mmCIF file of C-alpha atoms in Angstrom:
data_model
loop_
_atom_site.group_PDB
_atom_site.id
_atom_site.type_symbol
_atom_site.label_atom_id
_atom_site.label_comp_id
_atom_site.label_asym_id
_atom_site.label_seq_id
_atom_site.Cartn_x
_atom_site.Cartn_y
_atom_site.Cartn_z
ATOM 1 C CA UNK L 213 -8.025 29.747 -58.914
ATOM 2 C CA UNK L 214 -8.938 31.839 -55.829
ATOM 3 C CA UNK L 215 -6.837 34.605 -54.278
ATOM 4 C CA UNK L 216 -6.143 32.338 -51.281
ATOM 5 C CA UNK L 217 -4.976 29.515 -53.558
ATOM 6 C CA UNK L 218 -2.800 31.919 -55.540
ATOM 7 C CA UNK L 219 -1.095 33.225 -52.392
ATOM 8 C CA UNK L 220 -0.430 29.727 -51.073
ATOM 9 C CA UNK L 221 0.986 28.573 -54.414
ATOM 10 C CA UNK L 222 3.284 31.632 -54.626
ATOM 11 C CA UNK L 223 4.576 30.944 -51.086
ATOM 12 C CA UNK L 224 5.207 27.277 -51.994
ATOM 13 C CA UNK L 225 7.029 28.237 -55.185
ATOM 14 C CA UNK L 226 9.168 30.768 -53.276
ATOM 15 C CA UNK L 227 10.234 27.998 -50.897
ATOM 16 C CA UNK L 228 11.152 25.758 -53.822
ATOM 17 C CA UNK L 229 8.697 23.045 -52.770
ATOM 18 C CA UNK L 230 6.813 20.866 -55.189
ATOM 19 C CA UNK L 231 3.414 19.366 -54.356
ATOM 20 C CA UNK L 232 5.209 16.075 -53.694
ATOM 21 C CA UNK L 233 7.519 17.800 -51.162
ATOM 22 C CA UNK L 234 4.533 19.416 -49.481
ATOM 23 C CA UNK L 235 2.716 16.073 -49.360
ATOM 24 C CA UNK L 236 5.701 14.488 -47.564
ATOM 25 C CA UNK L 237 5.920 17.381 -45.059
ATOM 26 C CA UNK L 238 2.187 17.721 -44.233
ATOM 27 C CA UNK L 239 1.039 14.127 -44.978
ATOM 28 C CA UNK L 240 -1.920 15.646 -46.898
ATOM 29 C CA UNK L 241 -2.737 13.903 -50.172
ATOM 30 C CA UNK L 242 -1.415 15.688 -53.250
ATOM 31 C CA UNK L 243 -4.877 15.976 -54.841
ATOM 32 C CA UNK L 244 -6.181 17.861 -51.785
ATOM 33 C CA UNK L 245 -3.200 20.259 -51.941
ATOM 34 C CA UNK L 246 -3.905 20.906 -55.615
ATOM 35 C CA UNK L 247 -7.592 21.404 -54.797
ATOM 36 C CA UNK L 248 -6.701 24.062 -52.221
ATOM 37 C CA UNK L 249 -4.593 25.962 -54.763
ATOM 38 C CA UNK L 250 -7.391 25.727 -57.358
ATOM 39 C CA UNK L 251 -10.103 26.681 -54.852
ATOM 40 C CA UNK L 252 -11.912 23.374 -55.484
ATOM 41 C CA UNK L 253 -13.168 22.647 -51.947
ATOM 42 C CA UNK L 254 -15.981 20.312 -53.062
ATOM 43 C CA UNK L 255 -13.486 17.428 -53.300
ATOM 44 C CA UNK L 256 -12.577 17.751 -49.606
ATOM 45 C CA UNK L 257 -14.022 15.380 -46.969
ATOM 46 C CA UNK L 258 -15.795 18.293 -45.270
ATOM 47 C CA UNK L 259 -15.581 21.981 -44.234
ATOM 48 C CA UNK L 260 -13.547 21.134 -41.128
ATOM 49 C CA UNK L 261 -10.856 19.410 -43.215
ATOM 50 C CA UNK L 262 -10.732 22.360 -45.629
ATOM 51 C CA UNK L 263 -9.705 24.753 -42.833
ATOM 52 C CA UNK L 264 -7.365 22.186 -41.241
ATOM 53 C CA UNK L 265 -5.585 21.437 -44.556
ATOM 54 C CA UNK L 266 -5.233 25.154 -45.383
ATOM 55 C CA UNK L 267 -3.754 25.775 -41.911
ATOM 56 C CA UNK L 268 -1.167 22.975 -42.365
ATOM 57 C CA UNK L 269 -0.351 24.157 -45.895
ATOM 58 C CA UNK L 270 0.222 27.752 -44.650
ATOM 59 C CA UNK L 271 2.409 26.657 -41.717
ATOM 60 C CA UNK L 272 4.544 24.477 -43.996
ATOM 61 C CA UNK L 273 5.285 27.341 -46.431
ATOM 62 C CA UNK L 274 5.982 29.898 -43.691
ATOM 63 C CA UNK L 275 2.692 31.865 -43.669
ATOM 64 C CA UNK L 276 0.665 32.847 -40.602
ATOM 65 C CA UNK L 277 -2.292 30.473 -40.900
ATOM 66 C CA UNK L 278 -4.581 32.370 -38.493
ATOM 67 C CA UNK L 279 -4.130 35.700 -40.300
ATOM 68 C CA UNK L 280 -4.531 33.970 -43.678
ATOM 69 C CA UNK L 281 -7.829 32.311 -42.715
ATOM 70 C CA UNK L 282 -9.112 35.587 -41.264
ATOM 71 C CA UNK L 283 -8.174 37.563 -44.404
ATOM 72 C CA UNK L 284 -9.854 35.092 -46.773
ATOM 73 C CA UNK L 285 -12.671 33.875 -44.539
ATOM 74 C CA UNK L 286 -15.189 34.694 -47.279
ATOM 75 C CA UNK L 287 -13.556 32.119 -49.579
ATOM 76 C CA UNK L 288 -13.218 29.338 -46.993
ATOM 77 C CA UNK L 289 -16.366 27.339 -46.120
ATOM 78 C CA UNK L 290 -17.456 27.637 -42.502
ATOM 79 C CA UNK L 291 -16.825 24.672 -40.203
ATOM 80 C CA UNK L 292 -19.640 25.530 -37.824
ATOM 81 C CA UNK L 293 -22.024 22.647 -37.166
ATOM 82 C CA UNK L 294 -25.653 23.031 -38.133
ATOM 83 C CA UNK L 295 -27.914 24.054 -35.295
ATOM 84 C CA UNK L 296 -30.023 21.223 -34.019
ATOM 85 C CA UNK L 297 -33.376 21.971 -32.528
ATOM 86 C CA UNK L 298 -33.854 20.239 -29.210
ATOM 87 C CA UNK L 299 -37.305 19.643 -27.819
ATOM 88 C CA UNK L 300 -37.158 19.549 -24.085
ATOM 89 C CA UNK L 301 -40.051 18.223 -22.101
ATOM 90 C CA UNK L 302 -40.199 19.791 -18.681
ATOM 91 C CA UNK L 303 -40.736 17.168 -16.054
ATOM 92 C CA UNK L 304 -41.886 18.427 -12.702
ATOM 93 C CA UNK L 305 -39.499 17.374 -9.978
ATOM 94 C CA UNK L 306 -40.643 16.444 -6.558
ATOM 95 C CA UNK L 307 -39.272 18.563 -3.811
ATOM 96 C CA UNK L 308 -39.131 17.160 -0.367
ATOM 97 C CA UNK L 309 -40.484 19.478 2.263
ATOM 98 C CA UNK L 310 -37.647 20.782 4.374
ATOM 99 C CA UNK L 311 -39.712 22.395 7.061
ATOM 100 C CA UNK L 312 -40.257 19.115 8.926
ATOM 101 C CA UNK L 313 -36.557 18.131 8.904
ATOM 102 C CA UNK L 314 -35.628 21.585 10.200
ATOM 103 C CA UNK L 315 -38.083 21.191 13.033
ATOM 104 C CA UNK L 316 -36.678 17.724 13.881
ATOM 105 C CA UNK L 317 -33.112 19.106 14.088
ATOM 106 C CA UNK L 318 -34.189 21.938 16.370
ATOM 107 C CA UNK L 319 -35.923 19.418 18.657
ATOM 108 C CA UNK L 320 -32.983 16.971 18.781
ATOM 109 C CA UNK L 321 -30.208 19.557 19.231
ATOM 110 C CA UNK L 322 -30.969 20.366 22.919
ATOM 111 C CA UNK L 323 -30.960 16.637 23.717
ATOM 112 C CA UNK L 324 -27.560 16.197 22.041
ATOM 113 C CA UNK L 325 -26.193 19.176 23.964
ATOM 114 C CA UNK L 326 -27.390 17.776 27.310
ATOM 115 C CA UNK L 327 -25.874 14.362 26.544
ATOM 116 C CA UNK L 328 -22.570 16.009 25.656
ATOM 117 C CA UNK L 329 -22.448 17.867 28.987
ATOM 118 C CA UNK L 330 -23.200 14.621 30.874
ATOM 119 C CA UNK L 331 -20.330 12.814 29.127
ATOM 120 C CA UNK L 332 -17.910 15.672 29.877
ATOM 121 C CA UNK L 333 -18.985 15.629 33.553
ATOM 122 C CA UNK L 334 -18.370 11.874 33.827
ATOM 123 C CA UNK L 335 -14.888 12.221 32.326
ATOM 124 C CA UNK L 336 -13.947 15.050 34.730
ATOM 125 C CA UNK L 337 -15.282 13.108 37.736
ATOM 126 C CA UNK L 338 -13.306 9.978 36.754
ATOM 127 C CA UNK L 339 -10.096 12.032 36.323
ATOM 128 C CA UNK L 340 -10.322 13.620 39.791
ATOM 129 C CA UNK L 341 -11.270 10.289 41.380
ATOM 130 C CA UNK L 342 -8.132 8.622 39.979
ATOM 131 C CA UNK L 343 -5.870 11.414 41.263
ATOM 132 C CA UNK L 344 -7.507 11.272 44.713
ATOM 133 C CA UNK L 345 -7.054 7.490 44.928
ATOM 134 C CA UNK L 346 -3.338 7.749 44.052
ATOM 135 C CA UNK L 347 -2.704 10.441 46.690
ATOM 136 C CA UNK L 348 -4.496 8.490 49.471
ATOM 137 C CA UNK L 349 -2.460 5.257 49.102
ATOM 138 C CA UNK L 350 0.887 5.913 50.967
ATOM 139 C CA UNK L 351 1.525 2.196 51.494
ATOM 140 C CA UNK L 352 1.680 1.556 47.778
ATOM 141 C CA UNK L 353 4.073 4.497 47.312
ATOM 142 C CA UNK L 354 6.323 3.166 50.100
ATOM 143 C CA UNK L 355 6.431 -0.281 48.479
ATOM 144 C CA UNK L 356 7.370 1.273 45.166
ATOM 145 C CA UNK L 357 10.217 3.189 46.888
ATOM 146 C CA UNK L 358 11.498 0.033 48.538
ATOM 147 C CA UNK L 359 11.440 -1.884 45.298
ATOM 148 C CA UNK L 360 13.270 0.860 43.389
ATOM 149 C CA UNK L 361 16.051 1.136 46.032
ATOM 150 C CA UNK L 362 19.252 -0.693 45.156
ATOM 151 C CA UNK L 363 22.229 -1.455 47.360
ATOM 152 C CA UNK L 364 25.544 -0.049 46.167
ATOM 153 C CA UNK L 365 27.663 -2.727 44.566
ATOM 154 C CA UNK L 366 31.206 -2.852 45.922
ATOM 155 C CA UNK L 367 32.299 -4.900 42.968
ATOM 156 C CA UNK L 368 31.801 -1.935 40.661
ATOM 157 C CA UNK L 369 34.667 0.013 42.213
ATOM 158 C CA UNK L 370 36.827 -3.083 42.144
ATOM 159 C CA UNK L 371 36.086 -3.706 38.460
ATOM 160 C CA UNK L 372 36.929 -0.107 37.578
ATOM 161 C CA UNK L 373 40.178 -0.144 39.510
ATOM 162 C CA UNK L 374 41.238 -3.412 37.874
ATOM 163 C CA UNK L 375 40.957 -2.162 34.282
ATOM 164 C CA UNK L 376 43.999 -2.857 32.120
ATOM 165 C CA UNK L 377 46.168 0.325 31.741
ATOM 166 C CA UNK L 378 47.108 -0.801 28.259
ATOM 167 C CA UNK L 379 43.432 -0.710 27.212
ATOM 168 C CA UNK L 380 43.076 2.816 28.644
ATOM 169 C CA UNK L 381 46.100 3.920 26.629
ATOM 170 C CA UNK L 382 44.657 2.441 23.429
ATOM 171 C CA UNK L 383 41.346 4.260 23.982
ATOM 172 C CA UNK L 384 43.097 7.607 24.459
ATOM 173 C CA UNK L 385 45.046 7.297 21.238
ATOM 174 C CA UNK L 386 43.786 9.627 18.545
ATOM 175 C CA UNK L 387 42.769 7.889 15.369
ATOM 176 C CA UNK L 388 44.618 9.033 12.311
ATOM 177 C CA UNK L 389 42.495 10.981 9.866
ATOM 178 C CA UNK L 390 42.112 9.307 6.454
ATOM 179 C CA UNK L 391 43.848 10.992 3.584
ATOM 180 C CA UNK L 392 41.590 13.106 1.422
ATOM 181 C CA UNK L 393 41.096 11.822 -2.080
ATOM 182 C CA UNK L 394 41.155 14.328 -4.892
ATOM 183 C CA UNK L 395 38.045 14.053 -7.074
ATOM 184 C CA UNK L 396 38.629 15.150 -10.604
ATOM 185 C CA UNK L 397 35.816 17.271 -12.047
ATOM 186 C CA UNK L 398 33.590 15.549 -14.564
ATOM 187 C CA UNK L 399 33.913 16.771 -18.164
ATOM 188 C CA UNK L 400 31.383 19.451 -19.148
ATOM 189 C CA UNK L 401 29.795 19.237 -22.563
ATOM 190 C CA UNK L 402 29.785 22.221 -24.919
ATOM 191 C CA UNK L 403 27.384 22.902 -27.776
ATOM 192 C CA UNK L 404 28.785 25.756 -29.842
ATOM 193 C CA UNK L 405 26.993 27.427 -32.753
ATOM 194 C CA UNK L 406 29.064 27.999 -35.888
ATOM 195 C CA UNK L 407 28.448 29.326 -39.373
ATOM 196 C CA UNK L 408 24.933 29.781 -40.810
ATOM 197 C CA UNK L 409 24.489 28.989 -44.507
ATOM 198 C CA UNK L 410 20.992 29.732 -45.778
ATOM 199 C CA UNK L 411 18.605 27.627 -43.713
ATOM 200 C CA UNK L 412 21.438 25.440 -42.278
ATOM 201 C CA UNK L 413 23.154 26.209 -38.942
ATOM 202 C CA UNK L 414 26.375 24.369 -37.988
ATOM 203 C CA UNK L 415 27.103 23.235 -34.418
ATOM 204 C CA UNK L 416 29.942 21.405 -32.620
ATOM 205 C CA UNK L 417 29.345 19.067 -29.666
ATOM 206 C CA UNK L 418 32.355 18.353 -27.392
ATOM 207 C CA UNK L 419 33.289 17.514 -23.800
ATOM 208 C CA UNK L 420 31.111 14.385 -23.640
ATOM 209 C CA UNK L 421 31.099 10.788 -24.856
ATOM 210 C CA UNK L 422 27.346 10.622 -25.513
ATOM 211 C CA UNK L 423 25.229 12.075 -28.321
ATOM 212 C CA UNK L 424 21.616 11.635 -27.241
ATOM 213 C CA UNK L 425 19.040 13.609 -29.259
ATOM 214 C CA UNK L 426 15.527 14.277 -27.968
ATOM 215 C CA UNK L 427 12.939 15.899 -30.269
ATOM 216 C CA UNK L 428 9.785 17.318 -28.649
ATOM 217 C CA UNK L 429 6.812 18.365 -30.807
ATOM 218 C CA UNK L 430 4.719 21.221 -29.430
ATOM 219 C CA UNK L 431 2.637 21.109 -32.610
ATOM 220 C CA UNK L 432 2.308 18.972 -35.742
ATOM 221 C CA UNK L 433 5.463 19.257 -37.844
ATOM 222 C CA UNK L 434 7.690 17.160 -40.131
ATOM 223 C CA UNK L 435 11.167 16.170 -38.828
ATOM 224 C CA UNK L 436 13.965 14.296 -40.603
ATOM 225 C CA UNK L 437 17.294 13.005 -39.171
ATOM 226 C CA UNK L 438 20.141 11.642 -41.357
ATOM 227 C CA UNK L 439 23.572 10.181 -40.547
ATOM 228 C CA UNK L 440 26.810 11.235 -42.335
ATOM 229 C CA UNK L 441 26.131 8.651 -45.079
ATOM 230 C CA UNK L 442 22.729 10.165 -45.829
ATOM 231 C CA UNK L 443 20.772 7.277 -44.334
ATOM 232 C CA UNK L 444 17.475 8.546 -42.923
ATOM 233 C CA UNK L 445 17.055 7.629 -39.236
ATOM 234 C CA UNK L 446 13.805 9.597 -38.845
ATOM 235 C CA UNK L 447 11.523 11.080 -41.464
ATOM 236 C CA UNK L 448 7.887 11.666 -40.617
ATOM 237 C CA UNK L 449 5.386 14.139 -39.194
ATOM 238 C CA UNK L 450 5.259 14.255 -35.390
ATOM 239 C CA UNK L 451 1.949 14.757 -33.627
ATOM 240 C CA UNK L 452 1.268 17.278 -30.864
ATOM 241 C CA UNK L 453 3.060 16.346 -27.614
ATOM 242 C CA UNK L 454 5.055 13.490 -29.207
ATOM 243 C CA UNK L 455 8.692 12.945 -28.112
ATOM 244 C CA UNK L 456 11.338 11.022 -30.099
ATOM 245 C CA UNK L 457 14.665 9.883 -28.544
ATOM 246 C CA UNK L 458 17.680 8.892 -30.685
ATOM 247 C CA UNK L 459 21.097 7.595 -29.533
ATOM 248 C CA UNK L 460 23.665 8.935 -32.026
ATOM 249 C CA UNK L 461 26.750 8.327 -29.854
ATOM 250 C CA UNK L 462 28.357 6.165 -32.562
ATOM 251 C CA UNK L 463 28.073 8.899 -35.241
ATOM 252 C CA UNK L 464 30.543 11.672 -36.018
ATOM 253 C CA UNK L 465 27.771 14.004 -37.186
ATOM 254 C CA UNK L 466 24.046 14.227 -37.856
ATOM 255 C CA UNK L 467 21.701 16.481 -39.819
ATOM 256 C CA UNK L 468 18.324 17.389 -38.292
ATOM 257 C CA UNK L 469 15.791 18.979 -40.678
ATOM 258 C CA UNK L 470 12.686 20.619 -39.149
ATOM 259 C CA UNK L 471 9.668 21.539 -41.307
ATOM 260 C CA UNK L 472 8.156 23.973 -38.768
ATOM 261 C CA UNK L 473 10.808 25.296 -36.384
ATOM 262 C CA UNK L 474 8.291 27.078 -34.165
ATOM 263 C CA UNK L 475 6.666 23.725 -33.321
ATOM 264 C CA UNK L 476 9.810 21.628 -32.597
ATOM 265 C CA UNK L 477 12.327 21.754 -29.707
ATOM 266 C CA UNK L 478 15.640 19.867 -30.083
ATOM 267 C CA UNK L 479 17.671 18.718 -27.055
ATOM 268 C CA UNK L 480 21.182 17.191 -27.041
ATOM 269 C CA UNK L 481 22.031 15.323 -23.817
ATOM 270 C CA UNK L 482 19.040 17.130 -22.195
ATOM 271 C CA UNK L 483 20.419 20.576 -23.203
ATOM 272 C CA UNK L 484 18.156 22.602 -25.503
ATOM 273 C CA UNK L 485 19.771 23.635 -28.802
ATOM 274 C CA UNK L 486 18.710 27.096 -29.980
ATOM 275 C CA UNK L 487 17.999 27.704 -33.662
ATOM 276 C CA UNK L 488 20.544 29.794 -35.525
ATOM 277 C CA UNK L 489 17.703 31.703 -37.215
ATOM 278 C CA UNK L 490 14.563 32.848 -35.402
ATOM 279 C CA UNK L 491 11.687 30.433 -36.210
ATOM 280 C CA UNK L 492 9.526 33.418 -37.160
ATOM 281 C CA UNK L 493 12.036 34.364 -39.879
ATOM 282 C CA UNK L 494 12.726 30.864 -41.217
ATOM 283 C CA UNK L 495 10.123 28.092 -40.847
ATOM 284 C CA UNK L 496 12.167 25.240 -42.328
ATOM 285 C CA UNK L 497 15.660 24.907 -40.821
ATOM 286 C CA UNK L 498 18.548 22.417 -40.726
ATOM 287 C CA UNK L 499 20.816 21.657 -37.758
ATOM 288 C CA UNK L 500 24.199 20.205 -38.764
ATOM 289 C CA UNK L 501 25.883 18.861 -35.571
ATOM 290 C CA UNK L 502 29.553 17.703 -35.564
ATOM 291 C CA UNK L 503 30.337 15.384 -32.618
ATOM 292 C CA UNK L 504 33.850 15.247 -31.075
ATOM 293 C CA UNK L 505 33.714 12.392 -28.577
ATOM 294 C CA UNK L 506 35.476 12.923 -25.216
ATOM 295 C CA UNK L 507 38.651 10.785 -25.010
#
């Protein structure tokens, strides 16, 4: 047995985990876990898996995997790939001469500039010609004035004077303002932290009629959820970035067990629930949530 294997086994024993428990938490086969403790790396699929399995083992028993691998790097096989010699045949690339294209651009540019000035001159000439033509046509302006002139309509005054006084009185009446309705404030949920017993923290959820649990994995970790009868509603390892949503509104309580607290965030009705113990101090933690439904 190597020093690395001895340290991992002592950490597992201190947590009270058997190899079967560790297999369920990490999803690594039991024979590989035993091989790590015994320092028998030849049975592993490859050097990469040796380092990956050791890292998962260390995280599950509450050890810093990076520091552990650095301290015992002489015992762990390297996962670096073998260098592969590459023979590169240099192929001369054809380069198009750029001197000719540069000369063509310098020859065409003056022609483009002259054409641009001609176009601008034509536009300016057309603009002034249109203004001059409009100013020199008084007959057309007079016709437009005659067409736009309208005789006053005597009937308008008559129609205004004959309006019904009753209608005027109705229009002047001030509409009654509608009565303001009192909106009762919506109930606000409360998640209160209670007693902490070992690795279990108790919570109470109130002020709401929903109990929606969202579990977000920032790293690979095992998560289990049980109802008050002990029936397991979730029990597996979550992959990086995976999110699990559970509707527990019909339950009076639920227990959430997290194998690696630093890798898992728990939300209740979109409100994050803080761990009772810092994840750095306690890797495996339980959340016991009592739900008092809003009446």
